[in-house]
């Protein structure tokens, strides 16, 4: 009986830890504050909120109807961005459930690419329970790394 209890306790702690919110990012270089133009493919939910938040902070959105980037090599991307200085490549999906709140978890991965060089400027990965937190954190990173 004690082994079963121990097993259930370990299983419960493991499930709890697996459902915790987390995020990580890296920044390769600063973002130019004089050219706040960005190409983003159409999207709903998180992407709709992200576009609105960027517009409120002075970004001009160029909407693309297809994939924003094509990988050429490990360190260079070709973008389909029109006249935008930056492109945002992203994917998101709802996964898991937070064991404490029973809220759905959101996985969000994004790369901000400088179209003038084809280099990734900022990379972000998050597993969060609230899409507003995800949008605020990502846009906050963009703003923090915009050189003034």
XYZ file of C-alpha atoms in Angstrom:
148
model
C 0.000 0.000 0.000
C 2.856 2.398 0.854
C 4.411 1.793 -2.578
C 1.144 2.703 -4.306
C 0.856 5.880 -2.241
C 4.452 6.808 -3.021
C 3.838 6.114 -6.719
C 0.696 8.303 -6.744
C 2.524 11.101 -4.921
C 5.411 11.036 -7.430
C 2.936 10.908 -10.315
C 0.965 13.841 -8.880
C 4.074 15.992 -8.356
C 5.252 15.131 -11.874
C 1.911 16.172 -13.383
C 1.947 19.377 -11.360
C 5.449 20.294 -12.521
C 4.662 19.433 -16.135
C 1.724 21.831 -16.109
C 3.680 24.826 -14.774
C 4.003 27.970 -16.851
C 7.425 28.768 -18.285
C 9.111 30.877 -20.927
C 12.556 31.473 -22.352
C 14.046 33.752 -24.957
C 17.248 35.020 -26.505
C 18.097 38.295 -28.163
C 20.725 38.484 -30.908
C 20.668 42.261 -31.446
C 18.617 45.402 -30.845
C 15.507 46.378 -32.791
C 15.576 49.647 -34.770
C 13.041 52.083 -33.221
C 12.975 54.161 -36.426
C 11.549 51.351 -38.548
C 8.767 49.653 -36.589
C 7.268 47.758 -39.524
C 6.540 44.047 -39.293
C 5.125 41.372 -41.616
C 2.871 38.765 -40.022
C 0.766 36.024 -41.531
C -2.937 36.052 -40.765
C -4.024 34.423 -37.535
C -6.656 34.348 -34.841
C -6.764 34.354 -31.042
C -3.199 34.947 -29.860
C -2.051 36.433 -33.180
C -5.031 38.803 -33.356
C -4.200 40.030 -29.834
C -0.510 40.275 -30.693
C -1.201 42.415 -33.779
C -3.440 44.741 -31.756
C -0.823 45.137 -29.022
C 1.920 45.891 -31.559
C -0.286 48.474 -33.321
C -0.964 50.191 -29.986
C 2.791 50.469 -29.470
C 3.368 52.141 -32.838
C 4.116 49.196 -35.096
C 2.815 49.106 -38.676
C 1.600 45.610 -39.600
C 2.051 44.217 -43.118
C -0.238 41.214 -43.405
C 0.860 38.276 -45.524
C -1.477 35.538 -46.655
C 1.126 32.770 -46.587
C 4.188 31.616 -44.688
C 6.432 34.533 -43.698
C 9.812 32.762 -43.899
C 11.682 30.062 -45.784
C 14.826 28.576 -44.229
C 17.934 28.825 -46.426
C 20.533 27.656 -43.900
C 20.875 27.309 -40.124
C 21.572 31.015 -39.686
C 19.742 32.700 -42.579
C 16.077 33.007 -43.567
C 14.395 34.370 -46.690
C 11.309 36.405 -45.858
C 8.134 37.246 -47.777
C 7.513 40.577 -46.148
C 6.828 43.298 -48.673
C 8.293 46.545 -47.349
C 8.450 45.564 -43.674
C 11.791 45.788 -41.862
C 10.935 42.808 -39.634
C 8.972 39.581 -40.034
C 7.404 37.443 -37.345
C 7.435 33.686 -37.781
C 5.347 31.894 -35.164
C 3.323 28.877 -34.185
C 1.002 28.324 -31.263
C -1.391 25.714 -29.995
C -3.355 24.868 -26.902
C -1.849 21.937 -25.000
C -2.128 20.356 -21.561
C -4.133 21.688 -18.648
C -2.773 23.479 -15.607
C -3.198 21.027 -12.724
C -3.888 23.816 -10.209
C -6.315 26.013 -12.157
C -7.657 23.569 -14.774
C -7.016 26.269 -17.378
C -5.742 25.207 -20.817
C -2.023 25.748 -21.408
C -0.764 27.589 -24.486
C 2.494 26.796 -26.307
C 3.769 29.795 -28.264
C 6.998 29.949 -30.284
C 8.065 33.032 -32.212
C 11.072 34.382 -34.084
C 11.506 38.039 -35.026
C 13.591 38.284 -38.211
C 15.381 41.377 -39.520
C 14.528 41.403 -43.237
C 17.528 43.561 -44.110
C 19.955 40.833 -43.000
C 17.771 37.714 -42.851
C 18.998 37.127 -39.293
C 16.892 36.192 -36.284
C 16.802 39.132 -33.860
C 14.702 37.646 -31.065
C 13.456 34.151 -30.285
C 10.731 33.372 -27.745
C 9.208 30.158 -26.440
C 6.491 30.007 -23.791
C 4.079 27.619 -22.142
C 1.529 29.784 -20.343
C -2.059 29.533 -19.115
C -3.178 32.966 -20.260
C -2.813 34.199 -23.830
C -2.819 37.810 -22.584
C 0.269 37.010 -20.473
C 1.919 35.494 -23.530
C 1.217 38.540 -25.704
C 2.274 41.005 -22.989
C 5.512 39.147 -22.286
C 6.482 38.824 -25.966
C 5.650 42.428 -26.868
C 7.438 43.539 -23.687
C 10.576 41.733 -24.896
C 10.329 43.476 -28.256
C 9.984 46.867 -26.533
C 12.862 46.172 -24.095
C 15.154 45.338 -26.995
C 14.263 48.305 -29.157
C 17.264 50.624 -28.986
C 16.267 54.200 -28.255
